[in-house]
Coordinates of C-alpha atoms in Angstrom, one line a residue:
X214 CA 39.8 -22.7 215.2
X215 CA 38.8 -21.7 211.6
X216 CA 40.6 -20.9 208.4
X217 CA 41.7 -17.4 208.0
X218 CA 41.0 -14.6 205.4
X219 CA 38.2 -14.5 202.9
X220 CA 39.1 -14.9 199.3
X221 CA 37.7 -15.4 195.8
X222 CA 35.5 -18.5 195.5
X223 CA 34.3 -19.8 192.2
X224 CA 34.6 -23.6 191.7
X225 CA 32.5 -26.0 193.7
X226 CA 33.5 -29.3 195.2
X227 CA 33.4 -30.9 191.8
X228 CA 36.5 -29.1 190.8
X229 CA 38.8 -31.1 193.0
X230 CA 42.5 -30.9 192.5
X231 CA 44.8 -33.8 192.0
X232 CA 45.2 -36.4 194.8
X233 CA 48.4 -37.8 196.2
X234 CA 49.3 -41.4 196.3
X235 CA 48.1 -41.7 199.9
X236 CA 48.1 -44.7 202.3
X237 CA 44.3 -44.3 202.8
X238 CA 43.1 -47.3 200.8
X239 CA 39.5 -47.1 201.9
X240 CA 39.1 -43.7 200.3
X241 CA 40.5 -44.9 197.0
X242 CA 38.3 -48.0 196.6
X243 CA 35.5 -47.5 194.2
X244 CA 33.1 -49.9 192.5
X245 CA 31.1 -48.3 189.8
X246 CA 29.0 -45.6 191.4
X247 CA 29.6 -47.0 194.9
X248 CA 32.4 -45.5 196.9
X249 CA 34.0 -47.1 199.9
X250 CA 35.1 -44.6 202.6
X251 CA 35.9 -44.5 206.3
X252 CA 33.5 -42.8 208.6
X253 CA 34.6 -41.2 211.8
X254 CA 32.2 -40.6 214.7
X255 CA 32.6 -38.8 218.1
X256 CA 30.9 -40.7 220.9
X257 CA 30.5 -40.1 224.7
X258 CA 33.9 -41.0 226.3
X259 CA 33.7 -44.3 228.0
X260 CA 31.1 -45.7 225.6
X261 CA 33.4 -46.3 222.6
X262 CA 32.9 -50.1 222.9
X263 CA 29.1 -49.6 223.1
X264 CA 29.2 -47.5 219.9
X265 CA 31.3 -50.1 218.2
X266 CA 28.8 -52.8 219.1
X267 CA 25.9 -50.7 217.7
X268 CA 27.8 -50.2 214.4
X269 CA 28.3 -53.9 214.2
X270 CA 24.7 -54.6 215.0
X271 CA 23.1 -52.1 212.7
X272 CA 25.5 -51.7 209.8
X273 CA 27.3 -55.0 210.0
X274 CA 30.9 -53.8 210.0
X275 CA 33.7 -53.7 212.6
X276 CA 34.5 -50.4 214.1
X277 CA 38.0 -49.4 215.2
X278 CA 38.3 -47.5 218.5
X279 CA 40.7 -44.5 218.3
X280 CA 43.6 -43.9 220.6
X281 CA 42.0 -40.6 221.2
X282 CA 39.1 -41.4 223.6
X283 CA 35.6 -40.5 222.3
X284 CA 36.1 -41.5 218.6
X285 CA 35.5 -44.6 216.5
X286 CA 36.1 -45.3 212.8
X287 CA 34.4 -47.8 210.5
X288 CA 34.2 -48.5 206.8
X289 CA 31.1 -48.0 204.8
X290 CA 29.9 -47.9 201.2
X291 CA 27.9 -45.0 199.8
X292 CA 24.8 -47.2 199.2
X293 CA 24.6 -47.6 203.0
X294 CA 25.5 -44.0 204.0
X295 CA 22.0 -43.2 205.2
X296 CA 22.4 -45.9 207.9
X297 CA 25.1 -43.9 209.8
X298 CA 22.4 -41.2 210.6
X299 CA 20.4 -43.9 212.3
X300 CA 23.0 -44.6 214.9
X301 CA 22.0 -43.6 218.4
X302 CA 25.3 -43.7 220.2
X303 CA 27.2 -41.2 218.1
X304 CA 27.4 -37.4 218.6
X305 CA 28.9 -36.2 215.3
X306 CA 29.9 -37.9 212.0
X307 CA 32.6 -37.1 209.5
X308 CA 34.1 -38.8 206.4
X309 CA 37.8 -39.4 206.6
X310 CA 39.9 -37.7 203.9
X311 CA 43.2 -39.1 205.3
X312 CA 44.6 -40.4 208.5
X313 CA 48.1 -40.8 209.8
X314 CA 48.8 -43.0 212.8
X315 CA 52.3 -41.7 213.4
X316 CA 52.7 -38.2 211.9
X317 CA 56.2 -36.9 212.3
X318 CA 55.9 -33.2 213.2
X319 CA 58.8 -30.9 212.7
X320 CA 60.5 -29.5 215.7
X321 CA 60.0 -25.9 214.8
X322 CA 56.6 -24.2 214.6
X323 CA 57.4 -22.6 211.2
X324 CA 58.4 -25.9 209.6
X325 CA 55.4 -27.7 211.0
X326 CA 52.9 -25.1 209.8
X327 CA 54.6 -25.0 206.4
X328 CA 54.2 -28.8 206.1
X329 CA 50.5 -28.5 207.0
X330 CA 50.1 -26.0 204.2
X331 CA 51.8 -28.3 201.7
X332 CA 49.7 -31.2 203.0
X333 CA 46.4 -29.6 201.8
X334 CA 47.2 -30.0 198.1
X335 CA 48.4 -33.6 198.5
X336 CA 45.3 -35.1 200.2
X337 CA 42.8 -37.4 198.3
X338 CA 39.8 -35.1 198.6
X339 CA 37.7 -36.5 195.7
X340 CA 35.8 -39.4 197.4
X341 CA 35.3 -37.5 200.6
X342 CA 33.7 -34.6 198.7
X343 CA 31.5 -37.0 196.8
X344 CA 30.3 -38.5 200.1
X345 CA 29.7 -34.9 201.4
X346 CA 27.5 -34.1 198.4
X347 CA 25.6 -37.4 198.7
X348 CA 25.1 -36.8 202.5
X349 CA 23.4 -33.4 201.8
X350 CA 20.5 -35.3 200.2
X351 CA 19.9 -37.2 203.5
X352 CA 19.9 -34.1 205.8
X353 CA 16.9 -31.9 206.5
X354 CA 17.4 -28.5 205.0
X355 CA 18.4 -26.0 207.7
X356 CA 19.7 -22.5 207.9
X357 CA 23.2 -21.7 209.0
X358 CA 23.9 -21.9 212.7
X359 CA 25.8 -19.1 214.3
X360 CA 28.9 -20.5 216.0
X361 CA 29.5 -23.2 213.4
X362 CA 29.2 -26.9 213.1
X363 CA 28.4 -29.3 216.0
X364 CA 31.3 -31.6 215.1
X365 CA 33.4 -30.4 218.0
X366 CA 35.7 -33.1 219.3
X367 CA 35.3 -33.2 223.1
X368 CA 35.2 -30.9 226.1
X369 CA 38.3 -28.8 226.9
X370 CA 39.1 -31.1 229.9
X371 CA 39.7 -34.0 227.5
X372 CA 42.0 -32.2 225.1
X373 CA 44.9 -31.5 227.4
X374 CA 47.1 -28.8 226.0
X375 CA 44.8 -27.9 223.1
X376 CA 43.9 -24.4 222.4
X377 CA 40.5 -24.2 220.8
X378 CA 38.3 -21.1 220.4
X379 CA 35.2 -20.7 222.6
X380 CA 32.9 -20.9 219.6
X381 CA 34.1 -24.5 219.0
X382 CA 33.4 -25.6 222.5
X383 CA 30.1 -24.1 223.4
X384 CA 26.9 -26.1 222.8
X385 CA 23.8 -24.1 223.5
X386 CA 20.6 -26.1 223.5
X387 CA 18.6 -23.3 221.9
X388 CA 21.1 -22.6 219.2
X389 CA 19.2 -24.3 216.4
X390 CA 15.8 -22.7 217.2
X391 CA 17.1 -19.1 216.6
X392 CA 18.2 -19.9 213.0
X393 CA 16.0 -22.8 212.0
X394 CA 13.8 -20.5 209.8
X395 CA 16.6 -18.7 208.1
X396 CA 17.3 -19.4 204.5
X397 CA 20.6 -20.7 203.2
X398 CA 22.6 -17.8 201.8
X399 CA 24.7 -17.8 198.6
X400 CA 23.2 -21.2 197.5
X401 CA 21.0 -21.1 194.4
X402 CA 17.5 -22.5 194.6
X403 CA 18.4 -25.0 192.0
X404 CA 20.6 -26.8 194.5
X405 CA 17.7 -27.9 196.6
X406 CA 15.9 -29.3 193.6
X407 CA 18.4 -31.8 192.2
X408 CA 22.0 -32.7 192.8
X409 CA 22.5 -32.8 189.0
X410 CA 22.1 -29.0 188.9
X411 CA 25.1 -28.7 191.1
X412 CA 27.2 -30.8 188.7
X413 CA 25.8 -29.0 185.7
X414 CA 26.8 -25.5 186.8
X415 CA 29.5 -25.8 189.5
X416 CA 30.7 -22.3 189.0
X417 CA 27.3 -20.9 189.8
X418 CA 27.6 -22.0 193.4
X419 CA 29.5 -20.0 196.0
X420 CA 31.2 -22.6 198.3
X421 CA 32.0 -21.4 201.8
X422 CA 34.0 -23.4 204.2
X423 CA 35.9 -23.3 207.5
X424 CA 38.5 -25.5 209.2
X425 CA 38.1 -26.7 212.8
X426 CA 41.1 -28.0 214.6
X427 CA 40.7 -30.3 217.6
X428 CA 44.1 -30.9 219.2
X429 CA 45.2 -32.9 222.2
X430 CA 48.8 -33.3 223.4
X431 CA 51.5 -31.2 225.1
X432 CA 54.4 -31.8 222.7
X433 CA 53.2 -29.7 219.8
X434 CA 55.0 -26.5 218.9
X435 CA 51.8 -24.9 217.5
X436 CA 48.4 -24.1 218.8
X437 CA 45.1 -25.3 217.4
X438 CA 44.3 -21.8 216.0
X439 CA 47.6 -21.6 214.2
X440 CA 47.1 -25.1 212.7
X441 CA 43.6 -24.3 211.5
X442 CA 44.7 -20.9 210.2
X443 CA 47.6 -22.2 208.0
X444 CA 45.9 -25.4 206.9
X445 CA 42.7 -23.5 206.1
X446 CA 44.6 -20.9 204.1
X447 CA 46.1 -23.7 202.0
X448 CA 42.7 -25.4 201.5
X449 CA 41.3 -22.0 200.4
X450 CA 44.1 -21.5 197.9
X451 CA 43.8 -25.1 196.5
X452 CA 40.0 -25.1 196.0
X453 CA 39.4 -21.3 195.6
X454 CA 36.6 -21.6 198.2
X455 CA 35.6 -18.7 200.3
X456 CA 36.3 -18.8 204.1
X457 CA 33.4 -18.2 206.4
X458 CA 33.4 -18.9 210.1
X459 CA 29.6 -19.1 210.6
X460 CA 27.7 -19.5 207.3
X461 CA 29.8 -22.3 205.8
X462 CA 28.8 -25.1 203.5
X463 CA 31.7 -27.4 204.3
X464 CA 33.5 -27.9 207.5
X465 CA 37.0 -29.4 207.2
X466 CA 38.2 -31.1 210.4
X467 CA 41.8 -31.3 211.4
X468 CA 42.0 -33.7 214.4
X469 CA 45.4 -34.0 216.1
X470 CA 46.0 -36.3 219.1
X471 CA 49.7 -36.5 219.9
X472 CA 51.1 -38.1 216.7
X473 CA 47.8 -39.2 215.3
X474 CA 46.4 -36.9 212.6
X475 CA 43.0 -37.3 210.9
X476 CA 41.6 -35.0 208.3
X477 CA 37.9 -35.2 207.6
X478 CA 34.8 -33.4 206.3
X479 CA 31.9 -33.1 208.7
X480 CA 28.6 -34.9 207.8
X481 CA 26.5 -33.5 210.7
X482 CA 25.5 -29.9 211.1
X483 CA 24.8 -30.2 214.8
X484 CA 25.4 -32.9 217.4
X485 CA 23.0 -35.8 217.2
X486 CA 22.7 -35.9 221.0
X487 CA 20.1 -33.1 220.9
X488 CA 17.6 -35.2 219.1
X489 CA 14.9 -35.7 221.8
X490 CA 14.9 -32.7 224.1
X491 CA 13.1 -29.5 223.5
X492 CA 12.7 -28.4 227.1
X493 CA 16.1 -28.4 228.8
X494 CA 17.0 -28.3 232.5
X495 CA 20.2 -27.4 234.2
X496 CA 21.5 -31.0 234.2
X497 CA 20.0 -32.5 231.1
X498 CA 21.9 -35.6 229.9
X499 CA 23.0 -36.0 226.3
X500 CA 20.7 -38.5 224.5
X501 CA 23.8 -40.4 223.3
X502 CA 24.9 -40.9 226.9
X503 CA 21.4 -42.0 227.8
X504 CA 21.5 -44.6 225.0
X505 CA 24.9 -45.9 226.3
X506 CA 23.4 -46.3 229.8
X507 CA 20.4 -48.1 228.4
X508 CA 22.5 -50.6 226.4
X509 CA 24.5 -51.3 229.5
X510 CA 21.4 -52.8 231.3
X511 CA 20.1 -54.6 228.2
X512 CA 16.4 -54.0 228.4
X513 CA 14.2 -57.0 227.5
X514 CA 10.6 -57.0 226.1
X515 CA 8.0 -56.4 228.9
X516 CA 10.6 -55.0 231.3
X517 CA 9.4 -52.3 233.7
X518 CA 12.1 -49.6 233.7
X519 CA 12.1 -46.8 236.3
X520 CA 13.8 -43.5 236.4
X521 CA 13.0 -42.1 239.9
X522 CA 14.9 -38.8 239.4
X523 CA 14.0 -38.2 235.7
X524 CA 14.7 -34.4 235.5
X525 CA 13.8 -33.6 231.9
X526 CA 13.1 -37.3 231.0
X527 CA 16.1 -37.8 228.7
X528 CA 16.8 -41.4 229.8
X529 CA 13.2 -42.8 229.7
X530 CA 12.5 -40.9 226.4
X531 CA 15.6 -42.4 224.7
X532 CA 14.5 -45.8 226.0
X533 CA 10.9 -45.5 224.9
X534 CA 12.1 -44.6 221.4
X535 CA 14.9 -47.1 220.9
X536 CA 13.9 -50.0 223.2
X537 CA 10.1 -49.7 222.8
X538 CA 9.2 -53.2 223.9
X539 CA 9.7 -52.2 227.5
X540 CA 7.6 -49.8 229.6
X541 CA 9.1 -46.7 231.2
X542 CA 8.0 -44.8 234.3
X543 CA 9.6 -41.4 234.8
X544 CA 9.2 -39.6 238.1
X545 CA 10.5 -36.6 240.1
X546 CA 9.5 -34.8 243.2
X547 CA 9.8 -31.4 241.5
X548 CA 6.8 -30.0 239.5
X549 CA 9.0 -28.2 237.0
X550 CA 11.0 -31.3 236.2
X551 CA 7.8 -33.3 235.7
X552 CA 6.4 -30.6 233.4
X553 CA 9.6 -30.6 231.4
X554 CA 9.4 -34.3 230.9
X555 CA 5.7 -34.1 229.8
X556 CA 6.6 -31.4 227.4
X557 CA 9.5 -33.4 225.9
X558 CA 7.2 -36.4 225.5
X559 CA 4.6 -34.3 223.8
X560 CA 7.3 -32.8 221.5
X561 CA 8.4 -36.3 220.4
X562 CA 4.8 -37.5 219.9
X563 CA 4.0 -34.5 217.7
X564 CA 7.1 -35.0 215.7
X565 CA 6.2 -38.6 215.1
X566 CA 2.6 -37.8 214.2
X567 CA 3.8 -35.2 211.7
X568 CA 5.9 -37.8 210.0
X569 CA 2.9 -40.2 209.9
X570 CA 4.4 -42.6 212.5
X571 CA 2.6 -44.0 215.5
X572 CA 2.8 -41.2 218.0
X573 CA 2.3 -43.2 221.2
X574 CA 5.2 -44.0 223.5
X575 CA 5.5 -46.7 226.2
X576 CA 6.1 -44.1 228.9
X577 CA 4.3 -42.5 231.8
X578 CA 5.2 -39.6 234.1
X579 CA 4.5 -39.3 237.8
X580 CA 5.3 -36.7 240.5
X581 CA 6.3 -38.7 243.6
X582 CA 8.3 -38.8 246.8
X583 CA 11.4 -40.8 246.3
X584 CA 11.5 -42.1 249.8
X585 CA 8.0 -43.7 249.4
X586 CA 7.7 -44.7 245.7
X587 CA 4.1 -45.6 244.8
X588 CA 5.3 -48.9 243.5
X589 CA 4.8 -52.4 244.8
X590 CA 7.8 -54.2 246.4
X591 CA 9.8 -56.2 243.8
X592 CA 7.8 -54.8 240.8
X593 CA 10.6 -53.1 238.8
X594 CA 13.1 -54.9 236.5
X595 CA 15.5 -52.0 235.9
X596 CA 16.2 -48.7 237.6
X597 CA 18.3 -46.2 235.6
X598 CA 18.9 -42.6 236.7
X599 CA 21.2 -39.7 236.9
X600 CA 21.9 -39.1 240.6
X601 CA 22.7 -35.7 242.1
X602 CA 26.4 -34.9 241.8
X603 CA 26.4 -32.4 244.7
X604 CA 27.6 -29.7 242.3
X605 CA 24.7 -27.8 240.7
X606 CA 22.2 -29.3 243.1
X607 CA 22.6 -30.0 246.8
X608 CA 26.0 -30.7 248.3
X609 CA 28.4 -33.6 248.7
X610 CA 27.8 -33.5 252.5
X611 CA 24.1 -34.2 252.1
X612 CA 24.9 -37.0 249.6
X613 CA 26.3 -39.1 252.5
X614 CA 22.7 -39.4 253.8
X615 CA 20.8 -39.3 250.5
X616 CA 22.7 -42.0 248.6
X617 CA 22.1 -44.8 251.1
X618 CA 18.4 -43.9 251.4
X619 CA 18.0 -43.8 247.6
X620 CA 19.7 -47.2 247.2
X621 CA 17.5 -48.7 250.0
X622 CA 14.2 -47.6 248.4
X623 CA 15.4 -48.7 245.0
X624 CA 16.3 -52.1 246.4
X625 CA 12.7 -52.4 247.7
X626 CA 11.0 -51.9 244.4
X627 CA 13.6 -53.8 242.3
X628 CA 13.1 -57.6 241.7
X629 CA 15.5 -59.7 243.8
X630 CA 17.9 -61.8 241.8
X631 CA 17.1 -60.4 238.3
X632 CA 16.7 -56.7 238.9
X633 CA 19.4 -54.2 237.8
X634 CA 20.3 -50.6 238.3
X635 CA 22.4 -48.3 236.2
X636 CA 23.3 -45.2 238.1
X637 CA 25.4 -42.2 237.0
X638 CA 27.2 -40.0 239.6
X639 CA 30.3 -37.9 239.9
X640 CA 30.4 -38.3 243.7
X641 CA 32.4 -41.5 243.5
X642 CA 33.6 -41.7 247.1
X643 CA 30.2 -41.2 248.6
X644 CA 28.6 -43.7 246.2
X645 CA 31.2 -46.4 246.9
X646 CA 30.6 -46.0 250.6
X647 CA 26.8 -46.2 250.1
X648 CA 27.2 -49.4 248.1
X649 CA 29.4 -50.9 250.8
X650 CA 26.6 -50.2 253.3
X651 CA 24.1 -51.8 250.9
X652 CA 26.2 -55.0 250.3
X653 CA 23.3 -57.3 251.2
X654 CA 21.0 -55.7 248.6
X655 CA 23.2 -54.6 245.7
X656 CA 26.2 -56.0 244.0
X657 CA 28.4 -53.9 241.7
X658 CA 29.1 -55.6 238.4
X659 CA 30.7 -53.0 236.2
X660 CA 31.8 -49.4 236.1
X661 CA 32.1 -47.2 233.0
X662 CA 34.1 -44.0 233.4
X663 CA 32.6 -41.1 231.4
X664 CA 33.0 -37.4 230.9
X665 CA 29.9 -35.3 231.8
X666 CA 30.3 -31.6 231.1
X667 CA 34.0 -31.8 231.9
X668 CA 33.4 -33.8 235.1
X669 CA 34.9 -37.3 235.5
X670 CA 31.9 -39.4 236.5
X671 CA 31.0 -43.1 236.7
X672 CA 28.2 -45.2 235.4
X673 CA 27.6 -48.0 237.8
X674 CA 25.9 -51.3 236.8
X675 CA 24.4 -52.9 239.9
X676 CA 22.7 -56.3 240.3
X677 CA 20.0 -56.8 242.9
X678 CA 20.9 -59.7 245.1
X679 CA 18.5 -62.6 246.0
X680 CA 18.0 -61.1 249.5
X681 CA 14.4 -60.3 250.3
X682 CA 13.9 -56.7 251.3
X683 CA 13.2 -56.3 255.0
X684 CA 15.2 -59.3 256.0
X685 CA 18.8 -58.0 255.8
X686 CA 20.9 -55.8 258.1
X687 CA 20.9 -53.1 255.5
X688 CA 17.1 -52.5 255.9
X689 CA 17.6 -49.8 258.5
X690 CA 14.4 -47.8 259.1
X691 CA 14.7 -44.2 258.2
X692 CA 11.8 -41.8 258.7
X693 CA 9.9 -40.7 255.7
X694 CA 9.9 -37.1 256.8
X695 CA 13.8 -37.0 257.1
X696 CA 14.3 -38.4 253.6
X697 CA 11.7 -36.2 252.1
X698 CA 13.4 -33.1 253.5
X699 CA 16.8 -34.2 252.1
X700 CA 15.4 -34.9 248.6
X701 CA 13.5 -31.6 248.4
X702 CA 16.6 -29.8 249.4
X703 CA 18.5 -31.3 246.5
X704 CA 16.0 -30.7 243.8
X705 CA 14.5 -27.4 244.9
X706 CA 16.7 -25.6 242.3
X707 CA 16.6 -28.1 239.4

């Protein structure tokens, strides 16, 4: 989890020890004041290729997808470092200190842990720490957050065999609000003024750190806590930093996936997926997952995009910010869900206005009855929504009736031939059956398998067929009252 005991801490990150002759060429390449490093990013599992495409599109470099699902790596120079914080598909960012594709662990626990301790003094820390210092100038000053950094790897279900402490796995939506107004402790006021003051008096700064280990694999003789403890102790001895599990300045990451080992330094204090939502619901989607779903359907200028079960409005909000040439309609049958969406929209508008940006967003919110949408037939270009899983809301038994009815009404409002739908659900069997019943109206193009809160779910890309609604065998009449009853049952507790 984190490095062990506290100890004396005098030198700052400028007092870096000697580097080993490592195989990491990216971290050793420098040109004047510009340093070339490798950046690692955690992304929603299943959308690694989407994240790599965004990196290529916005930064202009090729990203490498890790063997460990949910991570990508790409090179960057420090003059472009600010651009990594503009990526919408990544959850957490870190600069790579060193990576090993085929690390040979010793058979015994004692030998392996001793080797990890020896490794700490041999790593090329210098460039990574320079990037960490530069990165601090891009980030908004915040207080320390209890429970540590947001650069957790992935949910427990993805790291089979890993033992990670609860504080590394929990992500509470309100965590930042409770400490946002706290001041940074043990950091002189001069640090916030100029970076030069840090370099001028490195011994005046008390550097605190922790080590977080994310491990996956069942052939390791050690646990995540043991690896973090011993490696962290060696880092503490090497730098003479002070270990602190919650109020740390630097988070060192030790990522182990079978025989792949990556050591890095976190560049994000909290996951970037929380960027849009201030009013959460029980099933609020991560903004990074919403972005991946939106890229899947490739919105075009002037498209009308509909989320008929918007919940907190996470999907249309992400679309209105990033793909703002389209118009978004967010609707739900439950008053509280609509209110949350409105509040989240107002939150974004206020934030944009405070920054001097145009506060308006191409989005509207409606309370409606899903079985009778107040939309003209064939008037919507894209439908994108998070369907009920039958877990926290409703039941899988009811999904057998709800899913076909939803797909039928969606087919009515979607444009034949060109319309698309991107639908997220964990109830794969029920959804596949419903699609087979709607064969004349929808055609499945692609499926992306994702992890949503530890659940294995699918994001389905559907294409609206040329068939005219009302003239296919699938257009079976279902009473409005019956569908309204089912839909209310599902969302009465959302």
